Short mmCIF file of C-alpha atoms and ligand atoms in Angstrom, two decimals:
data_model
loop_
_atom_site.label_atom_id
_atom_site.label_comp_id
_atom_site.label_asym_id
_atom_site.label_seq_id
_atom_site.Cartn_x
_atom_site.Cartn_y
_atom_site.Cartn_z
CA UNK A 1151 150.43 153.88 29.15
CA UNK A 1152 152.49 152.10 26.43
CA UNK A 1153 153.19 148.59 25.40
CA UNK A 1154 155.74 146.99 23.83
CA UNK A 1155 157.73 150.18 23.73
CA UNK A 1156 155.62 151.46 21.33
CA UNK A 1157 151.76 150.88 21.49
CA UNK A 1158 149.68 153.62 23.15
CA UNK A 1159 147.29 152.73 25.52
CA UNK A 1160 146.33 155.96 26.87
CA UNK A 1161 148.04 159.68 26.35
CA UNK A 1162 146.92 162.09 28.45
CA UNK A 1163 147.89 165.59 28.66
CA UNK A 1164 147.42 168.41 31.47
CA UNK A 1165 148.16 171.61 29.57
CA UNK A 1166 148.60 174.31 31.76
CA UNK A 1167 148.52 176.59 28.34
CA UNK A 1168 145.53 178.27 29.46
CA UNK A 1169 147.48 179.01 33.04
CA UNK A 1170 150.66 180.52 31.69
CA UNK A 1171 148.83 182.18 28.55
CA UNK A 1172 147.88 184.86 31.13
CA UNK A 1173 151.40 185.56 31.72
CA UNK A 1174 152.88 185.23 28.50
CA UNK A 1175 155.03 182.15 29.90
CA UNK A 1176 155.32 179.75 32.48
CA UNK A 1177 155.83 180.88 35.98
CA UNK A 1178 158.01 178.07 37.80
CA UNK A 1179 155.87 177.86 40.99
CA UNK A 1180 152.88 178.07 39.44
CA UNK A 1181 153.98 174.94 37.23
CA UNK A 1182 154.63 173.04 40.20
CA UNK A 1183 151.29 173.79 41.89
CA UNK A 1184 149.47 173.31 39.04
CA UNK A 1185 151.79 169.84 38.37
CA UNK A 1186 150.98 168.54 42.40
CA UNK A 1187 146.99 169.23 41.96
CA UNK A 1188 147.56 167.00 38.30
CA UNK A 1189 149.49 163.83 38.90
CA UNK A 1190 146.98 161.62 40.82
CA UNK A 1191 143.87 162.19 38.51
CA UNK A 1192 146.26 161.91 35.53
CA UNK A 1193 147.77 159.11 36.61
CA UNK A 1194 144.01 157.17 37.26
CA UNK A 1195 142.81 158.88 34.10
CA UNK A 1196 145.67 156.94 32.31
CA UNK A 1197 144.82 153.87 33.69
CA UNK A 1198 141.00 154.11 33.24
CA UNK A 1199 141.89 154.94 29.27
CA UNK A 1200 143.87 151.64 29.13
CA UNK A 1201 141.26 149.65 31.07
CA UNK A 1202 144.07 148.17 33.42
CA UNK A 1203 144.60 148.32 36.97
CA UNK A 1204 147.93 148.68 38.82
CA UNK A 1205 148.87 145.00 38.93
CA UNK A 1206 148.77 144.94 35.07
CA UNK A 1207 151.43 147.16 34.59
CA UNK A 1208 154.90 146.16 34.34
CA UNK A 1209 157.23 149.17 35.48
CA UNK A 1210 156.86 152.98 36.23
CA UNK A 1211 158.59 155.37 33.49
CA UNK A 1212 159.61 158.70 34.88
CA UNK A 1213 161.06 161.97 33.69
CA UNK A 1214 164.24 162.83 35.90
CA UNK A 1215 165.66 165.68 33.95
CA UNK A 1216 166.15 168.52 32.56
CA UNK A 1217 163.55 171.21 33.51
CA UNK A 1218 162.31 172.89 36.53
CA UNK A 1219 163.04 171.22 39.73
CA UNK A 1220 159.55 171.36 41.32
CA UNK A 1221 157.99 170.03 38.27
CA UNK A 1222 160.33 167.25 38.33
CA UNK A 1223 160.39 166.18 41.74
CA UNK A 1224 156.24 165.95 41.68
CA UNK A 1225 156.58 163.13 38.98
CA UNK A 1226 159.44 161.74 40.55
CA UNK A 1227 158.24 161.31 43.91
CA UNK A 1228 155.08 160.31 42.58
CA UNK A 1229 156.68 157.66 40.73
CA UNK A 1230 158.49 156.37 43.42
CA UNK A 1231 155.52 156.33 45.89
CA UNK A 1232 153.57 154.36 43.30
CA UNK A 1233 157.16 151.86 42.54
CA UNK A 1234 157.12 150.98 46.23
CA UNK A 1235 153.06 150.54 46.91
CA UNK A 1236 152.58 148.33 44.36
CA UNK A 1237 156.74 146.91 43.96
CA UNK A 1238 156.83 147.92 40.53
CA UNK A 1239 160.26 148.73 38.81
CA UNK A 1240 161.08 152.09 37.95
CA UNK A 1241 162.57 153.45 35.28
CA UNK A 1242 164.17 156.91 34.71
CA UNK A 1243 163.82 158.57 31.62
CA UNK A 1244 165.97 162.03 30.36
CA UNK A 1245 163.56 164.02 28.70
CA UNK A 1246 165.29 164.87 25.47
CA UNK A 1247 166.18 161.44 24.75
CA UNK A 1248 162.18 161.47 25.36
CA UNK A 1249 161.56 163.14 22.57
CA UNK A 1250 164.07 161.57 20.34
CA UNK A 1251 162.54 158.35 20.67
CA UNK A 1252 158.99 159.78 19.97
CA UNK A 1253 159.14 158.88 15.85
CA UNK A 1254 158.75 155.02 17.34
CA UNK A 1255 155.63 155.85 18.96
CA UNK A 1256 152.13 154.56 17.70
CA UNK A 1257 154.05 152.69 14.51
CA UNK A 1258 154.36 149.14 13.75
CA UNK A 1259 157.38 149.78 11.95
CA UNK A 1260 160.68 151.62 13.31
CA UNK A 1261 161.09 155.37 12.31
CA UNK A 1262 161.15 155.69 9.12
CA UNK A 1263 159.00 152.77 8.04
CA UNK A 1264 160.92 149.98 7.76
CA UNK A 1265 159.17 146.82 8.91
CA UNK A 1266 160.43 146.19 12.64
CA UNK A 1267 163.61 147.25 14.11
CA UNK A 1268 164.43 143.31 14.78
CA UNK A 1269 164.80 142.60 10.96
CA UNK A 1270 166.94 145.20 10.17
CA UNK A 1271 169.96 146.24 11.33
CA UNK A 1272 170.68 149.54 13.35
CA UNK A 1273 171.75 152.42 11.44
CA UNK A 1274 173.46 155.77 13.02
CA UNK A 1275 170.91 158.84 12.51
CA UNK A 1276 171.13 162.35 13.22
CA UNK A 1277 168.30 163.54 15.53
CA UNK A 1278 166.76 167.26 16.63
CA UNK A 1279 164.89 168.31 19.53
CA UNK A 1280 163.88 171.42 18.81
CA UNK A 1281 161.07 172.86 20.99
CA UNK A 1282 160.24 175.84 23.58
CA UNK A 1283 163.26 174.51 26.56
CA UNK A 1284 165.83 173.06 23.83
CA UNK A 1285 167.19 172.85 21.01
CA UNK A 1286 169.66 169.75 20.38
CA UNK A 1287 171.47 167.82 17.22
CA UNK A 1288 172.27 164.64 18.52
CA UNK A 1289 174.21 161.78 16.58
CA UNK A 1290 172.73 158.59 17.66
CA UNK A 1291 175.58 156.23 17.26
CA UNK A 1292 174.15 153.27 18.67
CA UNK A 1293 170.50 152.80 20.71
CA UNK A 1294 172.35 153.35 23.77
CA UNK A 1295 175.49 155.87 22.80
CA UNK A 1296 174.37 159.67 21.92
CA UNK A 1297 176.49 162.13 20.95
CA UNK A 1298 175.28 165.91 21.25
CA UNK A 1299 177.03 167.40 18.37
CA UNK A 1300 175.01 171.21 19.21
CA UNK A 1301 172.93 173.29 21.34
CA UNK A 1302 171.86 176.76 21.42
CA UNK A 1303 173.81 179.14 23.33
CA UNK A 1304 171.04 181.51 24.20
CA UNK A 1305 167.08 180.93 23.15
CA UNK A 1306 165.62 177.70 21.89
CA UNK A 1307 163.95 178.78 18.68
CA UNK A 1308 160.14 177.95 20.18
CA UNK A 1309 161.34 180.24 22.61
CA UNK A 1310 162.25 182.39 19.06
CA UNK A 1311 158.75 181.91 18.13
CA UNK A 1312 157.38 182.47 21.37
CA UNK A 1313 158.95 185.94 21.61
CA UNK A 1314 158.31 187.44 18.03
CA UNK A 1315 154.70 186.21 18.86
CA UNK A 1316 154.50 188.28 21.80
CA UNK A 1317 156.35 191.23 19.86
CA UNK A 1318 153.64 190.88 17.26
CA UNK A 1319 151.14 191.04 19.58
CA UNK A 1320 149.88 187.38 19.43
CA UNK A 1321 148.95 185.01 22.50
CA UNK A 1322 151.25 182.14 24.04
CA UNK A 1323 152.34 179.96 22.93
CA UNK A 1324 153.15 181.52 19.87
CA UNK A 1325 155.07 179.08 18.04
CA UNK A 1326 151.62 177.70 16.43
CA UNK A 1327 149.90 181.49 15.63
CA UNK A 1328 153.06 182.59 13.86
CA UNK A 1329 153.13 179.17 11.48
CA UNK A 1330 149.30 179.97 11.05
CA UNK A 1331 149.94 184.04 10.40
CA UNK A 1332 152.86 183.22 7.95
CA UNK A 1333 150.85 181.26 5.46
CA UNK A 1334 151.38 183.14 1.68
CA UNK A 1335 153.65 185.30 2.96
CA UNK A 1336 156.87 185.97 1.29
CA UNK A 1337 159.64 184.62 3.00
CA UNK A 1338 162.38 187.29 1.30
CA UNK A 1339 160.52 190.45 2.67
CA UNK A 1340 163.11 190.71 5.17
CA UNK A 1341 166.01 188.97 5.09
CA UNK A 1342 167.13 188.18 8.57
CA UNK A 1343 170.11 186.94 9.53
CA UNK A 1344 170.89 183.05 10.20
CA UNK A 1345 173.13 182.99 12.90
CA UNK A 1346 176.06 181.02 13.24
CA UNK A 1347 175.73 180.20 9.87
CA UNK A 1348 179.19 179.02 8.25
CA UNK A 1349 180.90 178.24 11.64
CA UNK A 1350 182.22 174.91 12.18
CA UNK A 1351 180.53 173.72 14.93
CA UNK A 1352 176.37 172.62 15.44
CA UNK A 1353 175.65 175.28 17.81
CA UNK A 1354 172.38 177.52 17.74
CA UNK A 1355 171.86 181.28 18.85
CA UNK A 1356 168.23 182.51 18.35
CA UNK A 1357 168.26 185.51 20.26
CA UNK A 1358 169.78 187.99 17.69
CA UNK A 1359 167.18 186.62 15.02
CA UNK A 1360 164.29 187.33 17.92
CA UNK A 1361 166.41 191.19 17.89
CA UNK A 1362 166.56 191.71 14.57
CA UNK A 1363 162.46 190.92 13.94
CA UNK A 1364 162.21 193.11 17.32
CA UNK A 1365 163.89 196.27 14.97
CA UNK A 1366 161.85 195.72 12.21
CA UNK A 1367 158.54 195.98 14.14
CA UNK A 1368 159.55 198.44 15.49
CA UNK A 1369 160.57 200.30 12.48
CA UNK A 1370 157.35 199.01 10.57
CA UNK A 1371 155.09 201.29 12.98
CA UNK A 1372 155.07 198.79 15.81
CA UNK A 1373 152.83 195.52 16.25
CA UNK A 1374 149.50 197.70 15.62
CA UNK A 1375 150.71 198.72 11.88
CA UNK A 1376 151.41 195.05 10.93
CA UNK A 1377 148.42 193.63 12.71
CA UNK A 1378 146.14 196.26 10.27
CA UNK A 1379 147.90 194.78 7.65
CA UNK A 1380 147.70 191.12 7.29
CA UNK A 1381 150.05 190.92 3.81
CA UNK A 1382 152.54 192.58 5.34
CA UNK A 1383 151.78 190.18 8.52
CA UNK A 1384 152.22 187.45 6.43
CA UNK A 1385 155.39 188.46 5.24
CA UNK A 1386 157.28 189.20 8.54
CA UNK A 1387 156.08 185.77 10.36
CA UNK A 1388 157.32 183.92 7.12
CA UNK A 1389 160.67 185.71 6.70
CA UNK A 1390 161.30 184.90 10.27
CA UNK A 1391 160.24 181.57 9.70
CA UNK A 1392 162.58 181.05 6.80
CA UNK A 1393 165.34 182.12 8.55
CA UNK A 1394 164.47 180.07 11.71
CA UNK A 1395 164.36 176.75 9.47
CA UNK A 1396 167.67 177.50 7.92
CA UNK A 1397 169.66 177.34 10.06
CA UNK A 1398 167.77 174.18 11.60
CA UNK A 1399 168.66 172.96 7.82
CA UNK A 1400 172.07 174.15 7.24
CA UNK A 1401 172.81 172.34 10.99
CA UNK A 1402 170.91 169.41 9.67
CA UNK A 1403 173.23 168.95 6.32
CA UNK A 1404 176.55 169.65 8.22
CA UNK A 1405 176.29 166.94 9.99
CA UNK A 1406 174.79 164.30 7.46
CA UNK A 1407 177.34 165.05 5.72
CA UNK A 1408 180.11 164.99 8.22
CA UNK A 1409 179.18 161.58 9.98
CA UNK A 1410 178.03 160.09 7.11
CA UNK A 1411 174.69 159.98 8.00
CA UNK A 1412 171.26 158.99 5.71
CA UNK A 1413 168.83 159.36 8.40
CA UNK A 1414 167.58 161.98 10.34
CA UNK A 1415 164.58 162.48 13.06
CA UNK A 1416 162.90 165.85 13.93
CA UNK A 1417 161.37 165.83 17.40
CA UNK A 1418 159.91 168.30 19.46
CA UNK A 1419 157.26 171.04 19.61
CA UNK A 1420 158.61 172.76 16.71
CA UNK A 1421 158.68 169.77 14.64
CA UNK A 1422 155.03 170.68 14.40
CA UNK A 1423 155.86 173.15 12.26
CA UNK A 1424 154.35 173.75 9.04
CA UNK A 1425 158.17 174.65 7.29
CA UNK A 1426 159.74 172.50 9.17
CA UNK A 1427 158.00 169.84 8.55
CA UNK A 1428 157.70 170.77 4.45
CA UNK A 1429 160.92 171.71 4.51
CA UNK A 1430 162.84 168.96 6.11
CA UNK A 1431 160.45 165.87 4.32
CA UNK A 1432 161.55 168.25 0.65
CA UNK A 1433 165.15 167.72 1.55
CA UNK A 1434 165.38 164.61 3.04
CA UNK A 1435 163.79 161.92 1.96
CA UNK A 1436 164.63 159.83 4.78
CA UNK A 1437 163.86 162.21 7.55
CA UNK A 1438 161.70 160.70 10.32
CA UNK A 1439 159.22 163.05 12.37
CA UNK A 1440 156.22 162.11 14.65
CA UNK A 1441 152.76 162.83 14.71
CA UNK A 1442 151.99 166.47 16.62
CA UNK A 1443 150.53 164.55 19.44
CA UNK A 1444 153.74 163.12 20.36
CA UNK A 1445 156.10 166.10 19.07
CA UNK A 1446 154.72 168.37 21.74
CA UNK A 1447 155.63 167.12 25.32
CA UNK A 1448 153.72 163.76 25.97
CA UNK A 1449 153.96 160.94 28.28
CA UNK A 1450 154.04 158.23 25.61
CA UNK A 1451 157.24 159.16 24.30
CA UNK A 1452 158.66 158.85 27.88
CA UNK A 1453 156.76 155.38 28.54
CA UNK A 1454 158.18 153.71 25.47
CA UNK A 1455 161.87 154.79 26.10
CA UNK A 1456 160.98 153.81 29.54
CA UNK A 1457 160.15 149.99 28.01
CA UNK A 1458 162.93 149.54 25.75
CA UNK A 1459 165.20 150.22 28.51
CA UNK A 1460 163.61 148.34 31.03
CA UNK A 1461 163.82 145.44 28.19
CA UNK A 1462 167.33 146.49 27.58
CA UNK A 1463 168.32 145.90 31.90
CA UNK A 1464 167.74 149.51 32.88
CA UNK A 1465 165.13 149.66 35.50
CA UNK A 1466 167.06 152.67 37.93
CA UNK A 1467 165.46 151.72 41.17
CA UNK A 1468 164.10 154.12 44.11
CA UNK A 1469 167.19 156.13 44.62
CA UNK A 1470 166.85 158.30 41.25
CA UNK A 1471 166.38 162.09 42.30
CA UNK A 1472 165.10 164.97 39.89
CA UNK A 1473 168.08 166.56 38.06
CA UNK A 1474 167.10 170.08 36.58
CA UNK A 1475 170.58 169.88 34.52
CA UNK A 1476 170.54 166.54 33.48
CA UNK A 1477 173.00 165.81 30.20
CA UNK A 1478 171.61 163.47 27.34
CA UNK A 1479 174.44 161.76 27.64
CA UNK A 1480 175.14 162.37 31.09
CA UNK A 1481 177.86 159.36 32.87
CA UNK A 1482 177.55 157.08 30.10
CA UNK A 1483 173.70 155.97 30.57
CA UNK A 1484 172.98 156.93 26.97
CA UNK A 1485 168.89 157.91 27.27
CA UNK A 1486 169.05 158.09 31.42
O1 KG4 B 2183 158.01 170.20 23.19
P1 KG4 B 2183 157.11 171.29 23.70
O2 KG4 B 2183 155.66 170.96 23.86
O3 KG4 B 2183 157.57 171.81 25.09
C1 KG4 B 2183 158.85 172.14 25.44
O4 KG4 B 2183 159.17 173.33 25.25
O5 KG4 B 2183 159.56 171.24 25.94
O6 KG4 B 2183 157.30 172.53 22.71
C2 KG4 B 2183 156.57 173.73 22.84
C3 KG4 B 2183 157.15 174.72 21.87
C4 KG4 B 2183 156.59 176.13 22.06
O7 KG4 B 2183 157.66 177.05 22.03
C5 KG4 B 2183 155.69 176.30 20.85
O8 KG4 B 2183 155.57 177.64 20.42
C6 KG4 B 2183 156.39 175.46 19.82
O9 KG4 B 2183 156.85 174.33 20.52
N1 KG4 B 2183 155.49 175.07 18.73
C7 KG4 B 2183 155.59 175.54 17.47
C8 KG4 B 2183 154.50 174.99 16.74
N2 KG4 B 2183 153.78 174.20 17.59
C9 KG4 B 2183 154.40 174.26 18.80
N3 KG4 B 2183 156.49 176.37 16.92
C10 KG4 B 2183 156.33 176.67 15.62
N4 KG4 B 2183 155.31 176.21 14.86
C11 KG4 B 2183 154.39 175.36 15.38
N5 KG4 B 2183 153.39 174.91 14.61
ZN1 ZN B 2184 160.08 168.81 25.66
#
């Protein structure tokens, strides 16, 4: 539940870590299960954290794409049930533009702490979404035109993480235990390769960095010889690391510089990242990135969007369906 675009009410999260964990990912049908037995107690447990009923609220944010169609249609279609019982609007949402908007959440100010977005004047940023499903450079040109400028071609780097976590040995999600195992290690012990570094374009590829930590385990002795010896630990989870962030960086510079931009956002699971984050604020001192809570996938960042564009004129209406493909910028609807 979110107000005014931007003040959280209530944020409540079902993980279904603990589900997947036991298969080292997530399992499409048993997301959607899992997602149909969650949705009505979530959606009363929101309400009973904002102390408001139904009639109180003003219009029903909903993701519509991209991700797994059965996960999708379960908020969808609960979303429209709950639009027509109670003659609410409804608002669709695209779930990257989600997460682009999540730097506004919880603040008084706008992104990068300037005093409200009303007194001063909109400024083109560059914006990542970098987490386990995608990762995006977007140039927002105007609240309502994006511009993907890149996205990977193969793994998004949490799915990176993810993998040389499980190739270490570690749980799931990894992203989070590699950041951990990393800390004092030396980030030149290896030096893996950042791909499509030097191209032109903003495109990622994180599968051959994933291959080329999957060699040197394997040449090290295997995921039992490193996890006996935590230096050495240490200083394959934070040469991976390094190379993971640079090319996030070199991506990140590229197009500053190119479309003249001064600020940037970092959104997404990743963002959570200790490098990134370190990284990124050393760099740029006008880089805008949100609290964990709402860099990992939330429902606030999806009810504020949800608000500004129902300010803005975009309620959808009931005949939205879940799009497992959706674009950011798919037919001209900007964040729809
Ligand atoms: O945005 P998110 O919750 O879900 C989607 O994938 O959409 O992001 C989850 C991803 C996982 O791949 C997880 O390993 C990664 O974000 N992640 C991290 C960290 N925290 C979460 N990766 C690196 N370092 C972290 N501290
Ligand atoms: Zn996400």
């Amino acid at each position: 539940m979110v107000a005014d675009g931007r003040r959280v009410l209530s944020n409540r999260i079902a993980s279904q870590v603990a589900l997947h964990a036991r298969y080292g990912g997530v399992v499409p049908e048993v997301a959607s299960r899992a997602h149909v037995e969650a949705v009505i107690p979530m959606i009363e447990g929101a309400l009973s954290d904002a102390g408001i009923g139904m009639g109180e609220v003003d219009a029903i944010a909903v993701t519509k794409g991209p991700g797994l169609v059965g996960c999708l249609l379960v908020g969808v279609e609960a979303a429209k049930s709950l639009a027509a019982a109670h003659r609410k609007p409804i608002v669709a949402v695209q779930h990257i533009a989600g997460h682009l908007y999540s730097p506004w959440i919880g603040r008084e100010t706008d992104a990068w702490g300037r005093r409200t977005d009303s007194e001063v004047e909109f400024e083109p940023y560059i914006a990542f979404a970098v987490s386990g499903g995608h990762t995006s450079i977007v140039a927002v040109n105007a609240p309502d035109a994006l511009e993907t400028l890149g996205e990977t071609l193969d793994d998004a780097v949490g799915e990176a993480y993810d993998k040389v976590a499980k190739l270490l040995g570690f749980g799931y999600p990894g992203g989070p235990l590699i950041d951990r195992a990393a800390e004092g290690g030396n980030p030149r012990a290896w030096d893996f390769p950042r791909p499509l570094g030097g191209t032109v374009g903003y495109d990622f590829s994180y599968s051959g960095l994933k291959t080329s930590v999957a060699r040197a385990v394997a040449q090290g002795g295997g995921p039992g010889a490193f996890a006996s010896d935590p230096a050495r630990l240490a200083d394959i989870c934070a040469s991976f690391q390094a190379a993971a962030v640079d090319v996030l960086l070199d991506r990140a510079r590229r197009a500053m510089r190119s479309r003249g931009a001064h600020r940037l956002a970092v959104t997404g699971g990743v963002a959570c990242n200790s490098a990134v984050r370190a990284r990124f604020r050393a760099e740029f001192p006008a880089v805008a990135i949100p609290e964990p809570e709402f860099c990992t996938d939330n429902a606030a960042m999806i009810g504020g969007l949800g608000g500004v564009l129902l300010d803005s004129g975009h309620a959808t209406g009931l005949r939205i369906n879940a799009t497992p493909a959706l674009a950011l910028d798919a037919g001209g609807r900007g964040w729809q």
